[in-house]
Short mmCIF file of the C-alpha atoms (twelve columns), coordinates in Angstrom:
data_MODEL
# 
_entry.id   MODEL 
# 
loop_
_atom_site.group_PDB 
_atom_site.id 
_atom_site.type_symbol 
_atom_site.label_atom_id 
_atom_site.label_alt_id 
_atom_site.label_comp_id 
_atom_site.label_asym_id 
_atom_site.label_seq_id 
_atom_site.Cartn_x 
_atom_site.Cartn_y 
_atom_site.Cartn_z 
_atom_site.pdbx_PDB_model_num 
ATOM 1   C CA . MET A 1   63.396  7.909  79.385  1 
ATOM 2   C CA . LYS A 2   61.805  11.268 78.780  1 
ATOM 3   C CA . ARG A 3   64.036  14.301 78.618  1 
ATOM 4   C CA . ARG A 4   62.488  15.941 81.718  1 
ATOM 5   C CA . ALA A 5   62.876  12.751 83.799  1 
ATOM 6   C CA . LEU A 6   66.486  12.400 82.681  1 
ATOM 7   C CA . LEU A 7   67.205  16.012 83.594  1 
ATOM 8   C CA . GLY A 8   65.620  15.466 87.032  1 
ATOM 9   C CA . LEU A 9   67.790  12.393 87.604  1 
ATOM 10  C CA . PHE A 10  70.914  14.305 86.533  1 
ATOM 11  C CA . LEU A 11  70.131  17.184 88.908  1 
ATOM 12  C CA . ALA A 12  69.485  14.800 91.811  1 
ATOM 13  C CA . LEU A 13  72.898  13.088 91.538  1 
ATOM 14  C CA . PRO A 14  74.880  15.746 93.452  1 
ATOM 15  C CA . LEU A 15  72.323  15.605 96.274  1 
ATOM 16  C CA . ALA A 16  72.589  11.831 96.441  1 
ATOM 17  C CA . ARG A 17  76.375  12.076 96.741  1 
ATOM 18  C CA . GLY A 18  76.202  14.811 99.394  1 
ATOM 19  C CA . GLN A 19  76.647  18.517 99.149  1 
ATOM 20  C CA . ALA A 20  80.024  19.867 98.065  1 
ATOM 21  C CA . CYS A 21  81.496  23.226 99.074  1 
ATOM 22  C CA . THR A 22  83.949  25.163 96.945  1 
ATOM 23  C CA . PRO A 23  87.356  25.466 98.649  1 
ATOM 24  C CA . THR A 24  88.451  28.928 99.724  1 
ATOM 25  C CA . PRO A 25  91.384  30.209 97.660  1 
ATOM 26  C CA . ALA A 26  94.700  29.960 99.491  1 
ATOM 27  C CA . LEU A 27  96.918  33.035 99.615  1 
ATOM 28  C CA . THR A 28  100.374 33.543 101.009 1 
ATOM 29  C CA . GLN A 29  100.679 33.588 104.775 1 
ATOM 30  C CA . GLY A 30  103.087 36.511 104.415 1 
ATOM 31  C CA . PRO A 31  106.216 37.205 106.432 1 
ATOM 32  C CA . TYR A 32  104.529 38.535 109.608 1 
ATOM 33  C CA . TYR A 33  102.925 35.431 111.131 1 
ATOM 34  C CA . LEU A 34  103.842 34.849 114.795 1 
ATOM 35  C CA . ARG A 35  102.875 31.549 116.435 1 
ATOM 36  C CA . ASP A 36  103.256 32.606 120.073 1 
ATOM 37  C CA . VAL A 37  100.163 34.760 120.434 1 
ATOM 38  C CA . PRO A 38  97.353  34.636 122.996 1 
ATOM 39  C CA . GLU A 39  94.234  32.544 122.576 1 
ATOM 40  C CA . ARG A 40  91.539  35.218 122.810 1 
ATOM 41  C CA . GLU A 41  88.524  36.767 121.144 1 
ATOM 42  C CA . ASP A 42  89.306  40.469 121.697 1 
ATOM 43  C CA . LEU A 43  92.462  41.521 119.845 1 
ATOM 44  C CA . ARG A 44  92.163  45.298 120.344 1 
ATOM 45  C CA . GLU A 45  94.239  45.795 123.528 1 
ATOM 46  C CA . GLY A 46  92.655  49.217 124.036 1 
ATOM 47  C CA . LEU A 47  93.858  50.627 120.710 1 
ATOM 48  C CA . PRO A 48  91.771  53.221 118.862 1 
ATOM 49  C CA . GLY A 49  89.959  52.315 115.677 1 
ATOM 50  C CA . ALA A 50  86.650  51.180 114.231 1 
ATOM 51  C CA . PRO A 51  85.535  47.919 115.882 1 
ATOM 52  C CA . LEU A 52  85.360  44.895 113.603 1 
ATOM 53  C CA . ARG A 53  83.421  41.840 114.789 1 
ATOM 54  C CA . LEU A 54  84.405  38.820 112.700 1 
ATOM 55  C CA . ARG A 55  82.777  35.391 112.690 1 
ATOM 56  C CA . LEU A 56  84.574  32.657 110.765 1 
ATOM 57  C CA . ARG A 57  83.070  29.267 109.951 1 
ATOM 58  C CA . VAL A 58  85.543  26.538 109.031 1 
ATOM 59  C CA . GLN A 59  84.255  23.629 106.944 1 
ATOM 60  C CA . ASP A 60  85.557  20.735 104.892 1 
ATOM 61  C CA . ARG A 61  84.711  20.189 101.217 1 
ATOM 62  C CA . ALA A 62  81.593  18.231 102.204 1 
ATOM 63  C CA . CYS A 63  80.362  21.386 104.057 1 
ATOM 64  C CA . ARG A 64  80.800  19.743 107.475 1 
ATOM 65  C CA . PRO A 65  82.008  22.008 110.308 1 
ATOM 66  C CA . LEU A 66  85.552  21.410 111.504 1 
ATOM 67  C CA . VAL A 67  85.568  21.347 115.297 1 
ATOM 68  C CA . GLY A 68  88.516  22.266 117.532 1 
ATOM 69  C CA . VAL A 69  90.804  23.557 114.781 1 
ATOM 70  C CA . ARG A 70  93.125  26.499 115.448 1 
ATOM 71  C CA . VAL A 71  92.262  29.718 113.590 1 
ATOM 72  C CA . ASP A 72  94.838  32.534 113.736 1 
ATOM 73  C CA . LEU A 73  93.970  36.119 112.799 1 
ATOM 74  C CA . TRP A 74  96.463  38.956 112.453 1 
ATOM 75  C CA . HIS A 75  96.568  42.359 110.781 1 
ATOM 76  C CA . THR A 76  97.866  45.889 111.223 1 
ATOM 77  C CA . ASP A 77  96.538  48.410 113.702 1 
ATOM 78  C CA . ALA A 78  94.803  51.600 112.521 1 
ATOM 79  C CA . LEU A 79  98.212  53.163 111.747 1 
ATOM 80  C CA . GLY A 80  99.387  50.302 109.543 1 
ATOM 81  C CA . ARG A 81  101.770 48.695 112.057 1 
ATOM 82  C CA . TYR A 82  102.141 44.961 112.757 1 
ATOM 83  C CA . SER A 83  102.692 44.048 116.403 1 
ATOM 84  C CA . GLY A 84  105.878 42.110 117.021 1 
ATOM 85  C CA . ILE A 85  107.314 43.391 113.716 1 
ATOM 86  C CA . ASN A 86  107.392 47.204 113.632 1 
ATOM 87  C CA . ALA A 87  105.740 47.788 117.021 1 
ATOM 88  C CA . PRO A 88  106.045 45.886 120.322 1 
ATOM 89  C CA . GLY A 89  103.329 43.629 121.687 1 
ATOM 90  C CA . THR A 90  100.680 41.280 120.313 1 
ATOM 91  C CA . PHE A 91  97.866  43.709 119.450 1 
ATOM 92  C CA . CYS A 92  95.655  42.693 116.515 1 
ATOM 93  C CA . ARG A 93  96.869  39.089 116.858 1 
ATOM 94  C CA . GLY A 94  95.346  36.024 118.389 1 
ATOM 95  C CA . PHE A 95  93.853  32.619 117.797 1 
ATOM 96  C CA . ARG A 96  90.695  30.722 118.664 1 
ATOM 97  C CA . ARG A 97  89.608  27.097 118.471 1 
ATOM 98  C CA . THR A 98  86.442  26.431 116.502 1 
ATOM 99  C CA . ASP A 99  83.351  25.443 118.447 1 
ATOM 100 C CA . ALA A 100 80.899  22.581 117.791 1 
ATOM 101 C CA . GLU A 101 79.565  24.457 114.740 1 
ATOM 102 C CA . GLY A 102 83.022  25.103 113.308 1 
ATOM 103 C CA . GLN A 103 82.920  28.782 114.286 1 
ATOM 104 C CA . ALA A 104 85.532  31.119 115.726 1 
ATOM 105 C CA . ALA A 105 84.675  34.711 116.656 1 
ATOM 106 C CA . PHE A 106 87.004  37.690 116.979 1 
ATOM 107 C CA . LEU A 107 86.556  41.302 118.037 1 
ATOM 108 C CA . THR A 108 89.261  43.458 116.563 1 
ATOM 109 C CA . LEU A 109 89.830  46.742 114.716 1 
ATOM 110 C CA . PHE A 110 89.413  47.628 111.088 1 
ATOM 111 C CA . PRO A 111 93.043  47.482 109.896 1 
ATOM 112 C CA . GLY A 112 95.073  50.394 108.655 1 
ATOM 113 C CA . TRP A 113 97.184  50.173 105.538 1 
ATOM 114 C CA . TYR A 114 100.830 50.238 104.565 1 
ATOM 115 C CA . PRO A 115 102.253 51.509 101.253 1 
ATOM 116 C CA . SER A 116 102.547 48.269 99.255  1 
ATOM 117 C CA . ARG A 117 99.169  46.646 100.052 1 
ATOM 118 C CA . THR A 118 95.444  47.247 100.163 1 
ATOM 119 C CA . PRO A 119 93.924  46.739 103.664 1 
ATOM 120 C CA . HIS A 120 93.581  43.060 104.498 1 
ATOM 121 C CA . LEU A 121 93.352  40.415 107.210 1 
ATOM 122 C CA . HIS A 122 95.573  37.331 107.451 1 
ATOM 123 C CA . LEU A 123 94.082  33.970 108.409 1 
ATOM 124 C CA . ARG A 124 95.784  30.673 109.135 1 
ATOM 125 C CA . VAL A 125 93.964  27.436 109.980 1 
ATOM 126 C CA . GLU A 126 95.556  24.323 111.463 1 
ATOM 127 C CA . ALA A 127 93.355  21.245 111.122 1 
ATOM 128 C CA . GLY A 128 95.424  18.240 112.162 1 
ATOM 129 C CA . ALA A 129 98.382  18.061 109.782 1 
ATOM 130 C CA . GLN A 130 96.737  20.430 107.302 1 
ATOM 131 C CA . VAL A 131 97.760  24.099 107.387 1 
ATOM 132 C CA . PHE A 132 95.813  26.582 105.301 1 
ATOM 133 C CA . ALA A 133 96.480  30.320 104.895 1 
ATOM 134 C CA . THR A 134 94.538  33.029 103.121 1 
ATOM 135 C CA . GLN A 135 93.691  36.722 103.328 1 
ATOM 136 C CA . LEU A 136 90.435  38.674 103.395 1 
ATOM 137 C CA . PHE A 137 89.863  42.060 101.777 1 
ATOM 138 C CA . PHE A 138 87.437  44.937 102.310 1 
ATOM 139 C CA . PRO A 139 84.988  46.639 99.956  1 
ATOM 140 C CA . GLU A 140 86.405  50.020 98.937  1 
ATOM 141 C CA . GLU A 141 83.160  51.816 99.826  1 
ATOM 142 C CA . VAL A 142 83.627  50.606 103.433 1 
ATOM 143 C CA . GLN A 143 87.279  51.679 103.351 1 
ATOM 144 C CA . ARG A 144 86.173  55.212 102.385 1 
ATOM 145 C CA . GLN A 145 83.826  55.327 105.390 1 
ATOM 146 C CA . VAL A 146 86.428  54.046 107.835 1 
ATOM 147 C CA . TYR A 147 89.369  56.127 106.633 1 
ATOM 148 C CA . ALA A 148 87.327  59.317 107.068 1 
ATOM 149 C CA . LEU A 149 87.266  58.628 110.843 1 
ATOM 150 C CA . PRO A 150 89.947  59.216 113.478 1 
ATOM 151 C CA . PRO A 151 92.611  57.870 113.858 1 
ATOM 152 C CA . TYR A 152 92.565  56.652 110.234 1 
ATOM 153 C CA . ARG A 153 91.895  60.014 108.593 1 
ATOM 154 C CA . GLU A 154 95.344  61.377 109.498 1 
ATOM 155 C CA . ARG A 155 96.793  58.927 106.955 1 
ATOM 156 C CA . GLY A 156 93.967  59.152 104.422 1 
ATOM 157 C CA . MET A 157 92.982  56.523 101.890 1 
ATOM 158 C CA . PRO A 158 95.299  53.604 101.075 1 
ATOM 159 C CA . ARG A 159 97.840  54.199 98.299  1 
ATOM 160 C CA . VAL A 160 97.021  50.794 96.807  1 
ATOM 161 C CA . GLY A 161 93.422  49.979 95.901  1 
ATOM 162 C CA . ASN A 162 92.012  46.479 95.812  1 
ATOM 163 C CA . ARG A 163 92.527  46.001 92.071  1 
ATOM 164 C CA . GLN A 164 96.116  47.296 92.237  1 
ATOM 165 C CA . ASP A 165 97.079  44.820 94.947  1 
ATOM 166 C CA . GLY A 166 98.778  41.808 93.373  1 
ATOM 167 C CA . LEU A 167 97.123  39.390 95.829  1 
ATOM 168 C CA . PHE A 168 93.566  40.770 95.807  1 
ATOM 169 C CA . ARG A 169 90.755  38.384 94.879  1 
ATOM 170 C CA . ALA A 170 87.131  39.477 94.635  1 
ATOM 171 C CA . ASP A 171 86.018  36.096 96.029  1 
ATOM 172 C CA . LEU A 172 87.898  36.932 99.244  1 
ATOM 173 C CA . LEU A 173 86.024  40.192 99.889  1 
ATOM 174 C CA . LEU A 174 84.601  40.198 103.406 1 
ATOM 175 C CA . PRO A 175 80.932  41.228 103.317 1 
ATOM 176 C CA . LEU A 176 80.376  43.789 106.071 1 
ATOM 177 C CA . GLU A 177 77.400  45.298 107.833 1 
ATOM 178 C CA . LYS A 178 77.442  48.443 109.957 1 
ATOM 179 C CA . GLU A 179 77.274  47.702 113.687 1 
ATOM 180 C CA . GLY A 180 77.323  50.676 116.053 1 
ATOM 181 C CA . GLU A 181 80.602  52.570 115.527 1 
ATOM 182 C CA . GLY A 182 82.091  49.696 113.551 1 
ATOM 183 C CA . PHE A 183 81.288  46.711 111.364 1 
ATOM 184 C CA . ARG A 184 80.584  43.002 111.539 1 
ATOM 185 C CA . GLY A 185 81.207  40.303 108.984 1 
ATOM 186 C CA . THR A 186 80.977  36.551 108.530 1 
ATOM 187 C CA . PHE A 187 83.100  34.455 106.215 1 
ATOM 188 C CA . VAL A 188 83.061  30.716 105.512 1 
ATOM 189 C CA . LEU A 189 86.455  29.093 105.076 1 
ATOM 190 C CA . VAL A 190 86.325  25.800 103.190 1 
ATOM 191 C CA . LEU A 191 89.578  23.874 103.493 1 
ATOM 192 C CA . PRO A 192 90.783  22.216 100.302 1 
ATOM 193 C CA . GLY A 193 91.948  18.895 101.747 1 
# 
């Protein structure tokens, strides 16, 4: 067999077996997860802050959408407080079930920061018996834009940058686009199992 034909056959093998998606890295759920939160898209509860529209797609390793799975999202408010932990209520917390395309959408706020961490979002997915947790991070250039705005600017920039945070992973950076007074981003979560 000629070298070019052999190379073509080798390259076609993954397509014949079906596409494979790289699993999303798992990160600690952290101590602030609360199960009893509302099922809802809008997590803001009237709080001030830059709007963040988030679309999550949940897939298996064969890149097939996972339908009807529970996706929890939680994070701090603009002042760095977690609801139900160091402030009352359920603001910036909620869950959605994925639709027929494996998508769950949230409207929330760009999170504030607290002294030991860079700004981040917590995600938890329940797909049958499988539970998967990870975190998403923000580009520092976007952080600089957001933390120059009220109510964030009263606290200034985070004390811990992305690279100083012990959990930060560049492959978990949430790509963001400006949208009105806030941002929007999409992230694909590929479950490992």
